[in-house]
Structure formats: C-alpha cells, structure tokens
Amino acid sequence: MSKIDWIQEEIDSLKSQGLYNNIRTIGSPQGAWLTVDGRHVLNFCSNNYLGLANHPALVAASKKAADDMGVGPGAVRSIAGTMSLHVELEKRLAQFKGVEAAITLQSGFTANLATIPALVGKEDAIFSDRLNHASIIDGCRLSGAKIIAYEHNDVKSLEAQIQEHAKNYRRSLIITDGVFSMDGDIAPLPDIYEVAKKYDILLMVDDAHGEGVLGKGGRGIVDHFGLHGKVDIEVGTMSKAFGVMGGIVAGKSVIIEWLRQRGRPFLFSSAMTVPDAAACLAAVDLLEDSTQLVDKLWDNAKYFQTEMKNLGFNTGASQTPITPVMLGEAPLVQQFSRELFDVGVFAMAIGYPTVPQGKARIRVMNTAAHSKDDLDKGLEAFKSVGKKLGVI
Ligand SMILES: *Cc1c(COP(=O)(O)O)cnc(C)c1O
C-alpha cells in the first residue's frame, strides 16, 4: 500500500456514486455560445449574468490599462503601496453601491476570508444561515468564533438562536448569502435586519449573486430592499455579473479602514491585477450608464422559467435568474447533463456535497447574452431530453 492509494480509492468512489466532477475545457470566449471540448454548444452554465466577460468595453479598458500601467500590482498593497487604479475602483464601487467606502480583494472567496476573522474571534459568536456559501463557512471557521447555524431563510430560527446563545459571547455577527446560488432564492434581509437591530448585532450579507443582478441597475440586494445604511457589511464579487474577477467589501468607512489593517488576504496576498481592475471600472461605467443589460437578464429569466414550468419541469423556489431544474438523484442528473450536451446544450449537473443528497439538479444560468432564439433552442433540448428520460 502506498501512502497515496487512499486518494485513488476516494476518487473511484466518487465516480461510482455519480459524484465525480468532470471539468470540461472551453475553447472560446464566454458568451451565449461556447466551444466546449471542441463542440459548439449553448452556454447555460456561467455566472456571466450580463455578458460582460467578453464585452468590448471591458476588453478595451483592460488592454489600455495594461499598455499604460502593466499587468501586475507588484506586491501586497500594504507593503508596496497601492495603485491609483485600485483606489479609483474602490471609490467608484462605493458610489455605485451607495456606501461610505469599499475595499477590493482578489476574489469573493478571499473577501469573506478577509472580513469575517477581522470582525469576530474566539470569544464571539456567528449566526449563519445553514445554506451559506462555502467561502462564508471557511471564513467563519478561520475566525475561531462559535458558529451557530440557523435554519435556511428562517428569521424565527435566527432569533431563537440569538436569544439562547448571544449572551454567552462577547460580540456577535449575523451572516447570510443574499441570493442562494443553488436554489436562486433571496434572503429575507429586511426581517433579518430587524432582528439585527433589535439585538444590536452586526449584519453582513454576501451578495455575490445579487451584484449586477438585483436592485436598480444591479446595485445589489441592499438596494433591492431599500436597506441603505442599515446592513453593516456587503461582501460581493466581480467574477459573476461584472464578468471579471475580484472581491468587494462595502460598508461604513471605519469597517473598511479596519479591513485595510486586519484583513489577512489583503495584508498577505497581492491585489487584483491591473487589467482586471480596469475591466471592473469599465463594468461600473456600463452599469451606471444604463439598466438595459440588467433588464434583459430579468426578461430572459422570466421567459425561460415560465416556459420550463409549462413543459412540466420543477424549477424549485428561485426568485432570480438562477434556475435549478430539480431531478433528484445524482446519476440521473449526470445522465441528463450528458444528453443535453449531446444535443448541444452545456448545463451542469450539480450534486452532493454542493447540494444535499437526493436534491441533485441541473442548474441553468440565464444571462443577458442570450437571445430569445437561444432560449427557445435550450427549451427544445430540455423538452426532448426530459421526455427521453421520463422526467416530463
Ligand atoms: C461565487 C461566490 C463567492 C466566490 O466568489 P469568487 O469571486 O468567485 O471567489 C463567494 N460567495 C458567494 C455567495 C458566491 O456565490
């Protein structure tokens, strides 16, 4: 027995359970259509909600920035200084979101790792929605605080947990995803805010799937619910609707200032690259100029979801362009995804541990890049595969 044999056994076990993730290779820019493993297919997978990942304005901005300023930030910002481009991006993001200040990180994942341990530690408690994203969970674990899960989107459960536990800790923090990425449902943020206010607890929302999607012109979940100035910390990403890469934390100046002193991925990892920062600035320009892309995204999502229901599919409890097609067991979902691919549609199977056992699904991501004709082609493919496999 070699000391790595167990790894092959684990991998084989994933394969036999239908849980092994086959990562496909993309040979084209992101868009409504992709070249995947050499085939031209309709793209129903990406988080490129607004089609910005290959938008000419973002591409031009990143090229120009590379010409003017190079590609890399050189070092950690707190050691080697920060580039004016990053400062400008943070100012513009704060204005866009209607907050006092913002800080950018390398990704949404590191934004959570930076923020949570800077705000709570060993003597503190975190009240966390049971279905929060993995990066929130990892940030919570890193902080050393006691993690107290409450039932998904259940404000009564949150309040009961606070009543029972908060008194035993120095400080507390409530954390929820804004939009839950596997079901597409939205956190009841106004009610959560009322609880946070009643018990005087810091409130943080991770708006990765709401940024560029919810609110006026994509200003996010806080704008969607009119909660400006009430949610203490908004974490977000520029890897989804913004089409690029990079994390955001937005909120009161004092919190952002603290993250510049104590956010470990800020202090010990270099900044976003120059072309990324410039492309994100161009994305903010586009979103401030017009709501057209956000409107198209929502029109597409409503059309697709209505037609899927008419075909007899169960699209779960989504309130956003994320469309889970609930199918149940992982092997069926994997087969469904393969059959879709055979008829020219790229839509990923999602199974355990990303979603609970028995709740495997195909997740369709609608975007503003799709035309109505694209959506009709996708619907036709779902219909034929659904009939073939006896799902509808
Ligand atoms: C996607 C996602 C992240 C990670 O964002 P990246 O910028 O890709 O690292 C964090 N939180 C939530 C809720 C997400 O959906």
mmCIF file of C-alpha atoms and ligand atoms in Angstrom:
data_model
loop_
_atom_site.group_PDB
_atom_site.id
_atom_site.type_symbol
_atom_site.label_atom_id
_atom_site.label_comp_id
_atom_site.label_asym_id
_atom_site.label_seq_id
_atom_site.Cartn_x
_atom_site.Cartn_y
_atom_site.Cartn_z
ATOM 1 C CA MET A 1 0.000 0.000 0.000
ATOM 2 C CA SER A 2 1.448 3.349 -0.918
ATOM 3 C CA LYS A 3 0.592 6.335 1.225
ATOM 4 C CA ILE A 4 -1.461 7.917 -1.572
ATOM 5 C CA ASP A 5 -3.540 4.873 -2.510
ATOM 6 C CA TRP A 6 -6.433 6.172 -0.426
ATOM 7 C CA ILE A 7 -6.773 9.129 -2.767
ATOM 8 C CA GLN A 8 -7.362 6.926 -5.810
ATOM 9 C CA GLU A 9 -9.882 4.913 -3.779
ATOM 10 C CA GLU A 10 -11.760 8.096 -2.856
ATOM 11 C CA ILE A 11 -11.776 9.234 -6.483
ATOM 12 C CA ASP A 12 -13.058 5.832 -7.639
ATOM 13 C CA SER A 13 -15.768 6.002 -5.027
ATOM 14 C CA LEU A 14 -16.886 9.427 -6.271
ATOM 15 C CA LYS A 15 -17.067 8.009 -9.788
ATOM 16 C CA SER A 16 -19.151 5.012 -8.739
ATOM 17 C CA GLN A 17 -21.617 7.271 -6.891
ATOM 18 C CA GLY A 18 -22.017 9.620 -9.870
ATOM 19 C CA LEU A 19 -20.417 12.414 -7.842
ATOM 20 C CA TYR A 20 -17.194 12.812 -9.796
ATOM 21 C CA ASN A 21 -16.890 16.235 -11.384
ATOM 22 C CA ASN A 22 -15.724 16.087 -14.997
ATOM 23 C CA ILE A 23 -14.387 19.533 -15.827
ATOM 24 C CA ARG A 24 -14.873 20.446 -19.444
ATOM 25 C CA THR A 25 -12.457 22.612 -21.423
ATOM 26 C CA ILE A 26 -13.664 25.815 -23.071
ATOM 27 C CA GLY A 27 -12.003 26.961 -26.267
ATOM 28 C CA SER A 28 -13.845 30.236 -26.878
ATOM 29 C CA PRO A 29 -14.648 33.465 -25.052
ATOM 30 C CA GLN A 30 -17.542 33.399 -22.586
ATOM 31 C CA GLY A 31 -20.898 34.187 -24.184
ATOM 32 C CA ALA A 32 -24.270 32.681 -25.067
ATOM 33 C CA TRP A 33 -22.477 30.029 -27.123
ATOM 34 C CA LEU A 34 -19.210 28.303 -26.334
ATOM 35 C CA THR A 35 -16.787 25.855 -27.838
ATOM 36 C CA VAL A 36 -16.659 23.131 -25.206
ATOM 37 C CA ASP A 37 -14.432 20.096 -25.707
ATOM 38 C CA GLY A 38 -14.365 21.073 -29.372
ATOM 39 C CA ARG A 39 -18.163 21.379 -29.777
ATOM 40 C CA HIS A 40 -20.287 24.484 -30.382
ATOM 41 C CA VAL A 41 -22.851 24.491 -27.565
ATOM 42 C CA LEU A 42 -25.378 26.775 -25.904
ATOM 43 C CA ASN A 43 -23.986 28.043 -22.591
ATOM 44 C CA PHE A 44 -26.299 27.587 -19.626
ATOM 45 C CA CYS A 45 -23.552 27.316 -17.001
ATOM 46 C CA SER A 46 -21.712 30.526 -16.413
ATOM 47 C CA ASN A 47 -22.338 33.282 -13.875
ATOM 48 C CA ASN A 48 -21.656 35.817 -16.614
ATOM 49 C CA TYR A 49 -25.121 37.287 -15.981
ATOM 50 C CA LEU A 50 -24.734 40.419 -18.075
ATOM 51 C CA GLY A 51 -22.485 39.049 -20.784
ATOM 52 C CA LEU A 52 -19.657 41.328 -19.651
ATOM 53 C CA ALA A 53 -16.911 38.667 -19.611
ATOM 54 C CA ASN A 54 -16.224 39.318 -23.290
ATOM 55 C CA HIS A 55 -17.728 42.813 -23.600
ATOM 56 C CA PRO A 56 -15.760 45.104 -25.968
ATOM 57 C CA ALA A 57 -15.713 47.980 -23.454
ATOM 58 C CA LEU A 58 -14.178 45.799 -20.735
ATOM 59 C CA VAL A 59 -11.693 44.219 -23.127
ATOM 60 C CA ALA A 60 -10.616 47.650 -24.409
ATOM 61 C CA ALA A 61 -10.265 49.045 -20.883
ATOM 62 C CA SER A 62 -8.108 46.161 -19.751
ATOM 63 C CA LYS A 63 -5.882 46.390 -22.844
ATOM 64 C CA LYS A 64 -5.394 50.105 -22.374
ATOM 65 C CA ALA A 65 -4.616 49.676 -18.690
ATOM 66 C CA ALA A 66 -2.039 47.010 -19.481
ATOM 67 C CA ASP A 67 -0.397 49.353 -22.001
ATOM 68 C CA ASP A 68 -0.363 52.254 -19.544
ATOM 69 C CA MET A 69 0.250 50.519 -16.218
ATOM 70 C CA GLY A 70 1.473 46.971 -16.931
ATOM 71 C CA VAL A 71 -0.217 43.849 -15.687
ATOM 72 C CA GLY A 72 0.758 43.102 -12.094
ATOM 73 C CA PRO A 73 0.348 45.039 -8.849
ATOM 74 C CA GLY A 74 3.936 44.160 -7.825
ATOM 75 C CA ALA A 75 3.289 43.183 -4.234
ATOM 76 C CA VAL A 76 0.946 43.322 -1.336
ATOM 77 C CA ARG A 77 -0.691 46.761 -1.191
ATOM 78 C CA SER A 78 0.086 47.405 2.469
ATOM 79 C CA ILE A 79 3.799 46.847 1.814
ATOM 80 C CA ALA A 80 4.476 48.234 -1.645
ATOM 81 C CA GLY A 81 1.786 50.870 -1.979
ATOM 82 C CA THR A 82 -1.479 50.722 -3.805
ATOM 83 C CA MET A 83 -2.050 51.594 -7.462
ATOM 84 C CA SER A 84 -4.264 54.570 -8.249
ATOM 85 C CA LEU A 85 -6.438 52.279 -10.374
ATOM 86 C CA HIS A 86 -7.450 50.191 -7.347
ATOM 87 C CA VAL A 87 -8.178 53.325 -5.326
ATOM 88 C CA GLU A 88 -10.322 54.661 -8.165
ATOM 89 C CA LEU A 89 -12.186 51.352 -8.489
ATOM 90 C CA GLU A 90 -12.949 51.313 -4.762
ATOM 91 C CA LYS A 91 -14.241 54.871 -4.859
ATOM 92 C CA ARG A 92 -16.480 54.113 -7.818
ATOM 93 C CA LEU A 93 -17.782 50.879 -6.280
ATOM 94 C CA ALA A 94 -18.670 52.714 -3.067
ATOM 95 C CA GLN A 95 -20.586 55.353 -5.055
ATOM 96 C CA PHE A 96 -22.318 52.706 -7.155
ATOM 97 C CA LYS A 97 -23.448 50.822 -4.085
ATOM 98 C CA GLY A 98 -24.331 53.932 -2.080
ATOM 99 C CA VAL A 99 -21.995 53.186 0.837
ATOM 100 C CA GLU A 100 -19.281 55.197 2.566
ATOM 101 C CA ALA A 101 -16.363 53.049 1.431
ATOM 102 C CA ALA A 102 -15.306 49.870 -0.314
ATOM 103 C CA ILE A 103 -12.225 47.671 -0.467
ATOM 104 C CA THR A 104 -11.342 45.202 -3.216
ATOM 105 C CA LEU A 105 -9.815 41.774 -2.682
ATOM 106 C CA GLN A 106 -8.551 39.136 -5.091
ATOM 107 C CA SER A 107 -11.877 37.305 -5.141
ATOM 108 C CA GLY A 108 -15.205 36.940 -3.414
ATOM 109 C CA PHE A 109 -13.799 33.930 -1.624
ATOM 110 C CA THR A 110 -10.907 35.905 -0.131
ATOM 111 C CA ALA A 111 -13.264 38.814 0.639
ATOM 112 C CA ASN A 112 -15.052 36.506 3.076
ATOM 113 C CA LEU A 113 -11.773 35.181 4.473
ATOM 114 C CA ALA A 114 -10.618 38.778 4.996
ATOM 115 C CA THR A 115 -13.793 40.128 6.527
ATOM 116 C CA ILE A 116 -15.144 37.565 8.967
ATOM 117 C CA PRO A 117 -11.972 36.906 11.027
ATOM 118 C CA ALA A 118 -11.345 40.670 11.202
ATOM 119 C CA LEU A 119 -14.718 41.192 12.870
ATOM 120 C CA VAL A 120 -15.103 38.234 15.234
ATOM 121 C CA GLY A 121 -12.756 35.942 17.153
ATOM 122 C CA LYS A 122 -12.628 33.182 19.771
ATOM 123 C CA GLU A 123 -14.839 34.961 22.297
ATOM 124 C CA ASP A 124 -17.559 35.745 19.757
ATOM 125 C CA ALA A 125 -20.472 34.054 18.008
ATOM 126 C CA ILE A 126 -21.584 33.959 14.375
ATOM 127 C CA PHE A 127 -25.209 33.318 13.456
ATOM 128 C CA SER A 128 -25.007 31.794 9.999
ATOM 129 C CA ASP A 129 -27.701 30.609 7.577
ATOM 130 C CA ARG A 130 -27.448 26.841 7.257
ATOM 131 C CA LEU A 131 -27.038 27.084 3.455
ATOM 132 C CA ASN A 132 -24.394 29.811 3.372
ATOM 133 C CA HIS A 133 -21.689 29.590 0.703
ATOM 134 C CA ALA A 134 -18.517 27.570 1.363
ATOM 135 C CA SER A 135 -16.362 30.721 1.468
ATOM 136 C CA ILE A 136 -18.529 32.110 4.289
ATOM 137 C CA ILE A 137 -18.253 28.840 6.163
ATOM 138 C CA ASP A 138 -14.477 28.810 5.737
ATOM 139 C CA GLY A 139 -14.243 32.459 6.835
ATOM 140 C CA CYS A 140 -16.310 31.612 9.920
ATOM 141 C CA ARG A 141 -14.069 28.646 10.741
ATOM 142 C CA LEU A 142 -10.912 30.716 10.307
ATOM 143 C CA SER A 143 -12.217 33.328 12.726
ATOM 144 C CA GLY A 144 -12.331 30.831 15.596
ATOM 145 C CA ALA A 145 -15.733 32.202 16.640
ATOM 146 C CA LYS A 146 -18.541 29.853 17.700
ATOM 147 C CA ILE A 147 -20.621 29.117 14.587
ATOM 148 C CA ILE A 148 -24.331 28.840 15.308
ATOM 149 C CA ALA A 149 -26.353 27.852 12.253
ATOM 150 C CA TYR A 150 -29.974 28.904 11.897
ATOM 151 C CA GLU A 151 -32.492 27.288 9.552
ATOM 152 C CA HIS A 152 -32.358 28.492 5.976
ATOM 153 C CA ASN A 153 -34.019 31.907 5.486
ATOM 154 C CA ASP A 154 -35.863 31.381 8.780
ATOM 155 C CA VAL A 155 -35.878 34.560 10.836
ATOM 156 C CA LYS A 156 -37.672 32.886 13.761
ATOM 157 C CA SER A 157 -34.912 30.319 13.974
ATOM 158 C CA LEU A 158 -32.312 33.102 13.799
ATOM 159 C CA GLU A 159 -33.966 34.998 16.644
ATOM 160 C CA ALA A 160 -34.343 31.864 18.770
ATOM 161 C CA GLN A 161 -30.634 31.099 18.357
ATOM 162 C CA ILE A 162 -29.697 34.656 19.266
ATOM 163 C CA GLN A 163 -31.905 34.589 22.368
ATOM 164 C CA GLU A 164 -30.374 31.350 23.503
ATOM 165 C CA HIS A 165 -26.713 31.979 22.725
ATOM 166 C CA ALA A 166 -25.758 35.627 22.164
ATOM 167 C CA LYS A 167 -25.491 36.392 25.884
ATOM 168 C CA ASN A 168 -22.703 33.830 26.268
ATOM 169 C CA TYR A 169 -20.404 35.652 23.856
ATOM 170 C CA ARG A 170 -18.568 38.979 23.736
ATOM 171 C CA ARG A 171 -19.857 40.067 20.310
ATOM 172 C CA SER A 172 -21.944 38.533 17.554
ATOM 173 C CA LEU A 173 -22.232 38.695 13.793
ATOM 174 C CA ILE A 174 -25.140 37.623 11.588
ATOM 175 C CA ILE A 175 -24.151 36.390 8.120
ATOM 176 C CA THR A 176 -26.326 35.421 5.201
ATOM 177 C CA ASP A 177 -25.938 34.920 1.483
ATOM 178 C CA GLY A 178 -28.026 37.490 -0.395
ATOM 179 C CA VAL A 179 -29.028 35.140 -3.203
ATOM 180 C CA PHE A 180 -28.500 31.439 -2.565
ATOM 181 C CA SER A 181 -26.621 30.151 -5.563
ATOM 182 C CA MET A 182 -28.020 26.635 -5.776
ATOM 183 C CA ASP A 183 -31.727 27.495 -5.378
ATOM 184 C CA GLY A 184 -31.841 31.109 -6.514
ATOM 185 C CA ASP A 185 -33.910 32.216 -3.526
ATOM 186 C CA ILE A 186 -33.333 35.569 -1.818
ATOM 187 C CA ALA A 187 -32.587 36.094 1.887
ATOM 188 C CA PRO A 188 -35.386 37.922 3.790
ATOM 189 C CA LEU A 189 -32.989 40.758 4.506
ATOM 190 C CA PRO A 190 -35.495 43.329 5.854
ATOM 191 C CA ASP A 191 -36.627 40.843 8.526
ATOM 192 C CA ILE A 192 -33.061 39.805 9.300
ATOM 193 C CA TYR A 193 -32.171 43.486 9.660
ATOM 194 C CA GLU A 194 -34.998 43.966 12.196
ATOM 195 C CA VAL A 195 -33.576 41.149 14.297
ATOM 196 C CA ALA A 196 -30.028 42.513 13.984
ATOM 197 C CA LYS A 197 -31.296 45.918 15.102
ATOM 198 C CA LYS A 198 -33.325 44.541 17.999
ATOM 199 C CA TYR A 199 -30.298 42.718 19.447
ATOM 200 C CA ASP A 200 -27.737 45.284 18.269
ATOM 201 C CA ILE A 201 -25.736 42.718 16.278
ATOM 202 C CA LEU A 202 -23.528 43.384 13.240
ATOM 203 C CA LEU A 203 -25.128 42.260 9.981
ATOM 204 C CA MET A 204 -23.225 41.024 6.942
ATOM 205 C CA VAL A 205 -24.612 39.897 3.583
ATOM 206 C CA ASP A 206 -22.676 38.127 0.827
ATOM 207 C CA ASP A 207 -24.248 39.468 -2.343
ATOM 208 C CA ALA A 208 -22.144 37.556 -4.876
ATOM 209 C CA HIS A 209 -25.179 36.568 -6.978
ATOM 210 C CA GLY A 210 -27.029 39.844 -6.367
ATOM 211 C CA GLU A 211 -24.263 42.182 -7.500
ATOM 212 C CA GLY A 212 -25.187 43.356 -11.010
ATOM 213 C CA VAL A 213 -28.461 41.401 -10.797
ATOM 214 C CA LEU A 214 -30.690 42.721 -8.002
ATOM 215 C CA GLY A 215 -31.574 46.332 -7.232
ATOM 216 C CA LYS A 216 -31.664 49.358 -9.503
ATOM 217 C CA GLY A 217 -29.281 48.733 -12.388
ATOM 218 C CA GLY A 218 -27.694 45.867 -10.462
ATOM 219 C CA ARG A 219 -26.778 47.747 -7.289
ATOM 220 C CA GLY A 220 -27.391 44.625 -5.253
ATOM 221 C CA ILE A 221 -29.652 43.231 -2.547
ATOM 222 C CA VAL A 222 -29.363 46.193 -0.185
ATOM 223 C CA ASP A 223 -30.686 48.478 -2.920
ATOM 224 C CA HIS A 224 -33.314 45.870 -3.890
ATOM 225 C CA PHE A 225 -34.793 46.072 -0.381
ATOM 226 C CA GLY A 226 -34.050 49.790 0.195
ATOM 227 C CA LEU A 227 -31.846 48.987 3.186
ATOM 228 C CA HIS A 228 -29.121 51.565 2.526
ATOM 229 C CA GLY A 229 -27.161 52.400 5.662
ATOM 230 C CA LYS A 230 -28.750 49.511 7.567
ATOM 231 C CA VAL A 231 -26.708 46.498 6.529
ATOM 232 C CA ASP A 232 -23.246 46.865 8.078
ATOM 233 C CA ILE A 233 -21.187 44.842 5.607
ATOM 234 C CA GLU A 234 -21.839 43.895 1.991
ATOM 235 C CA VAL A 235 -19.435 41.366 0.525
ATOM 236 C CA GLY A 236 -19.540 40.827 -3.211
ATOM 237 C CA THR A 237 -17.679 39.585 -6.217
ATOM 238 C CA MET A 238 -16.756 40.929 -9.619
ATOM 239 C CA SER A 239 -16.394 37.408 -11.021
ATOM 240 C CA LYS A 240 -20.097 36.951 -11.746
ATOM 241 C CA ALA A 241 -22.267 39.729 -13.222
ATOM 242 C CA PHE A 242 -19.234 42.014 -13.554
ATOM 243 C CA GLY A 243 -17.683 39.347 -15.760
ATOM 244 C CA VAL A 244 -14.130 39.741 -14.458
ATOM 245 C CA MET A 245 -12.560 38.666 -11.143
ATOM 246 C CA GLY A 246 -12.177 40.311 -7.770
ATOM 247 C CA GLY A 247 -13.898 40.627 -4.397
ATOM 248 C CA ILE A 248 -15.575 43.648 -2.824
ATOM 249 C CA VAL A 249 -16.388 44.586 0.740
ATOM 250 C CA ALA A 250 -18.595 47.669 1.064
ATOM 251 C CA GLY A 251 -19.915 49.489 4.105
ATOM 252 C CA LYS A 252 -19.068 52.090 6.710
ATOM 253 C CA SER A 253 -15.619 53.737 6.387
ATOM 254 C CA VAL A 254 -14.461 52.545 9.765
ATOM 255 C CA ILE A 255 -15.083 48.903 8.853
ATOM 256 C CA ILE A 256 -13.264 49.246 5.535
ATOM 257 C CA GLU A 257 -10.373 51.034 7.245
ATOM 258 C CA TRP A 258 -10.155 48.154 9.739
ATOM 259 C CA LEU A 259 -10.010 45.616 6.899
ATOM 260 C CA ARG A 260 -7.028 47.505 5.428
ATOM 261 C CA GLN A 261 -5.290 46.924 8.785
ATOM 262 C CA ARG A 262 -6.511 43.444 9.674
ATOM 263 C CA GLY A 263 -7.904 41.636 6.597
ATOM 264 C CA ARG A 264 -5.343 38.872 6.134
ATOM 265 C CA PRO A 265 -5.846 38.227 2.388
ATOM 266 C CA PHE A 266 -5.410 41.990 1.936
ATOM 267 C CA LEU A 267 -2.232 42.077 4.033
ATOM 268 C CA PHE A 268 -0.613 38.866 2.822
ATOM 269 C CA SER A 269 -1.715 38.461 -0.800
ATOM 270 C CA SER A 270 -1.311 40.802 -3.761
ATOM 271 C CA ALA A 271 -4.095 42.883 -5.221
ATOM 272 C CA MET A 272 -6.266 42.254 -8.278
ATOM 273 C CA THR A 273 -4.270 42.595 -11.498
ATOM 274 C CA VAL A 274 -4.207 45.885 -13.437
ATOM 275 C CA PRO A 275 -6.294 44.640 -16.410
ATOM 276 C CA ASP A 276 -8.861 43.139 -14.008
ATOM 277 C CA ALA A 277 -9.215 46.382 -12.062
ATOM 278 C CA ALA A 278 -9.579 48.388 -15.268
ATOM 279 C CA ALA A 279 -12.168 45.987 -16.677
ATOM 280 C CA CYS A 280 -14.161 46.215 -13.428
ATOM 281 C CA LEU A 281 -14.102 50.008 -13.667
ATOM 282 C CA ALA A 282 -15.493 49.723 -17.197
ATOM 283 C CA ALA A 283 -18.225 47.427 -15.851
ATOM 284 C CA VAL A 284 -19.217 50.059 -13.264
ATOM 285 C CA ASP A 285 -19.370 52.644 -16.081
ATOM 286 C CA LEU A 286 -21.712 50.431 -18.094
ATOM 287 C CA LEU A 287 -23.981 49.689 -15.146
ATOM 288 C CA GLU A 288 -24.184 53.363 -14.178
ATOM 289 C CA ASP A 289 -24.956 54.364 -17.778
ATOM 290 C CA SER A 290 -27.920 52.096 -18.370
ATOM 291 C CA THR A 291 -30.118 49.400 -16.843
ATOM 292 C CA GLN A 292 -30.567 47.769 -20.245
ATOM 293 C CA LEU A 293 -28.450 44.680 -19.595
ATOM 294 C CA VAL A 294 -29.971 44.053 -16.180
ATOM 295 C CA ASP A 295 -33.471 44.428 -17.654
ATOM 296 C CA LYS A 296 -32.682 41.980 -20.454
ATOM 297 C CA LEU A 297 -31.313 39.471 -17.931
ATOM 298 C CA TRP A 298 -34.582 39.533 -15.989
ATOM 299 C CA ASP A 299 -36.753 39.344 -19.141
ATOM 300 C CA ASN A 300 -34.810 36.294 -20.278
ATOM 301 C CA ALA A 301 -35.000 34.635 -16.881
ATOM 302 C CA LYS A 302 -38.756 35.145 -16.598
ATOM 303 C CA TYR A 303 -39.354 33.797 -20.090
ATOM 304 C CA PHE A 304 -37.174 30.721 -19.583
ATOM 305 C CA GLN A 305 -38.584 29.862 -16.166
ATOM 306 C CA THR A 306 -42.192 30.241 -17.288
ATOM 307 C CA GLU A 307 -41.633 28.041 -20.323
ATOM 308 C CA MET A 308 -39.794 25.394 -18.271
ATOM 309 C CA LYS A 309 -42.746 25.217 -15.870
ATOM 310 C CA ASN A 310 -45.107 24.936 -18.836
ATOM 311 C CA LEU A 311 -43.084 21.958 -20.046
ATOM 312 C CA GLY A 312 -43.626 20.326 -16.660
ATOM 313 C CA PHE A 313 -40.216 20.796 -15.054
ATOM 314 C CA ASN A 314 -39.811 21.576 -11.374
ATOM 315 C CA THR A 315 -37.695 24.737 -11.181
ATOM 316 C CA GLY A 316 -37.738 24.957 -7.408
ATOM 317 C CA ALA A 317 -38.119 28.162 -5.431
ATOM 318 C CA SER A 318 -35.978 30.518 -7.500
ATOM 319 C CA GLN A 319 -36.661 34.262 -7.338
ATOM 320 C CA THR A 320 -33.702 35.162 -9.554
ATOM 321 C CA PRO A 321 -32.200 34.203 -12.938
ATOM 322 C CA ILE A 322 -30.671 31.102 -11.318
ATOM 323 C CA THR A 323 -32.879 28.223 -12.482
ATOM 324 C CA PRO A 324 -32.499 24.882 -10.702
ATOM 325 C CA VAL A 325 -34.112 22.032 -12.611
ATOM 326 C CA MET A 326 -34.820 19.619 -9.791
ATOM 327 C CA LEU A 327 -34.295 15.989 -10.815
ATOM 328 C CA GLY A 328 -33.453 14.126 -7.596
ATOM 329 C CA GLU A 329 -30.724 11.514 -7.770
ATOM 330 C CA ALA A 330 -27.188 12.308 -8.910
ATOM 331 C CA PRO A 331 -26.809 9.585 -11.586
ATOM 332 C CA LEU A 332 -29.994 10.718 -13.365
ATOM 333 C CA VAL A 333 -28.803 14.309 -13.291
ATOM 334 C CA GLN A 334 -25.411 13.353 -14.698
ATOM 335 C CA GLN A 335 -27.084 11.442 -17.489
ATOM 336 C CA PHE A 336 -29.429 14.394 -18.157
ATOM 337 C CA SER A 337 -26.466 16.743 -18.411
ATOM 338 C CA ARG A 338 -24.621 14.392 -20.818
ATOM 339 C CA GLU A 339 -27.717 14.019 -23.012
ATOM 340 C CA LEU A 340 -28.187 17.790 -23.089
ATOM 341 C CA PHE A 341 -24.589 18.154 -24.175
ATOM 342 C CA ASP A 342 -25.181 15.638 -26.970
ATOM 343 C CA VAL A 343 -27.951 17.880 -28.310
ATOM 344 C CA GLY A 344 -25.786 20.998 -27.997
ATOM 345 C CA VAL A 345 -26.606 22.424 -24.567
ATOM 346 C CA PHE A 346 -23.979 22.909 -21.864
ATOM 347 C CA ALA A 347 -25.739 22.789 -18.469
ATOM 348 C CA MET A 348 -24.010 21.349 -15.448
ATOM 349 C CA ALA A 349 -25.182 18.634 -13.133
ATOM 350 C CA ILE A 350 -24.930 19.683 -9.501
ATOM 351 C CA GLY A 351 -24.945 17.050 -6.790
ATOM 352 C CA TYR A 352 -23.757 16.286 -3.299
ATOM 353 C CA PRO A 353 -21.897 17.867 -1.481
ATOM 354 C CA THR A 354 -22.766 21.138 -3.266
ATOM 355 C CA VAL A 355 -26.456 20.362 -2.643
ATOM 356 C CA PRO A 356 -27.981 17.808 -0.212
ATOM 357 C CA GLN A 357 -28.224 14.100 -1.159
ATOM 358 C CA GLY A 358 -31.341 13.415 -3.235
ATOM 359 C CA LYS A 359 -31.621 17.045 -4.340
ATOM 360 C CA ALA A 360 -29.395 16.854 -7.378
ATOM 361 C CA ARG A 361 -30.267 19.191 -10.194
ATOM 362 C CA ILE A 362 -29.267 20.798 -13.453
ATOM 363 C CA ARG A 363 -28.645 24.468 -12.799
ATOM 364 C CA VAL A 364 -29.438 26.771 -15.706
ATOM 365 C CA MET A 365 -27.934 30.233 -15.550
ATOM 366 C CA ASN A 366 -29.848 32.744 -17.642
ATOM 367 C CA THR A 367 -27.914 35.745 -18.901
ATOM 368 C CA ALA A 368 -28.416 38.946 -20.860
ATOM 369 C CA ALA A 369 -26.155 37.478 -23.549
ATOM 370 C CA HIS A 370 -28.859 35.015 -24.643
ATOM 371 C CA SER A 371 -31.314 35.879 -27.403
ATOM 372 C CA LYS A 372 -34.878 34.621 -27.360
ATOM 373 C CA ASP A 373 -33.914 32.213 -30.121
ATOM 374 C CA ASP A 374 -31.113 30.836 -27.914
ATOM 375 C CA LEU A 375 -33.580 30.285 -25.085
ATOM 376 C CA ASP A 376 -36.011 28.524 -27.421
ATOM 377 C CA LYS A 377 -33.237 26.184 -28.565
ATOM 378 C CA GLY A 378 -32.440 25.459 -24.916
ATOM 379 C CA LEU A 379 -36.090 24.792 -24.094
ATOM 380 C CA GLU A 380 -36.398 22.425 -27.057
ATOM 381 C CA ALA A 381 -33.363 20.465 -25.802
ATOM 382 C CA PHE A 382 -34.767 20.220 -22.271
ATOM 383 C CA LYS A 383 -38.069 19.010 -23.699
ATOM 384 C CA SER A 384 -36.524 16.247 -25.802
ATOM 385 C CA VAL A 385 -34.144 15.010 -23.088
ATOM 386 C CA GLY A 386 -36.845 15.313 -20.406
ATOM 387 C CA LYS A 387 -39.209 13.132 -22.494
ATOM 388 C CA LYS A 388 -36.481 10.616 -23.340
ATOM 389 C CA LEU A 389 -35.550 10.152 -19.680
ATOM 390 C CA GLY A 390 -39.157 10.127 -18.474
ATOM 391 C CA VAL A 391 -38.850 13.273 -16.364
ATOM 392 C CA ILE A 392 -41.740 15.097 -18.058
HETATM 393 C C1 LIG B 1 -19.273 32.741 -6.111
HETATM 394 C C2 LIG B 1 -19.394 33.121 -4.687
HETATM 395 C C3 LIG B 1 -18.279 33.524 -3.960
HETATM 396 C C4 LIG B 1 -16.888 33.468 -4.541
HETATM 397 O O1 LIG B 1 -16.661 34.472 -5.457
HETATM 398 P P1 LIG B 1 -15.307 34.444 -6.313
HETATM 399 O O2 LIG B 1 -15.098 35.862 -6.662
HETATM 400 O O3 LIG B 1 -15.536 33.568 -7.483
HETATM 401 O O4 LIG B 1 -14.240 33.926 -5.406
HETATM 402 C C5 LIG B 1 -18.459 33.944 -2.667
HETATM 403 N N1 LIG B 1 -19.685 33.954 -2.092
HETATM 404 C C6 LIG B 1 -20.778 33.554 -2.753
HETATM 405 C C7 LIG B 1 -22.101 33.606 -2.074
HETATM 406 C C8 LIG B 1 -20.673 33.117 -4.066
HETATM 407 O O5 LIG B 1 -21.757 32.714 -4.724
#
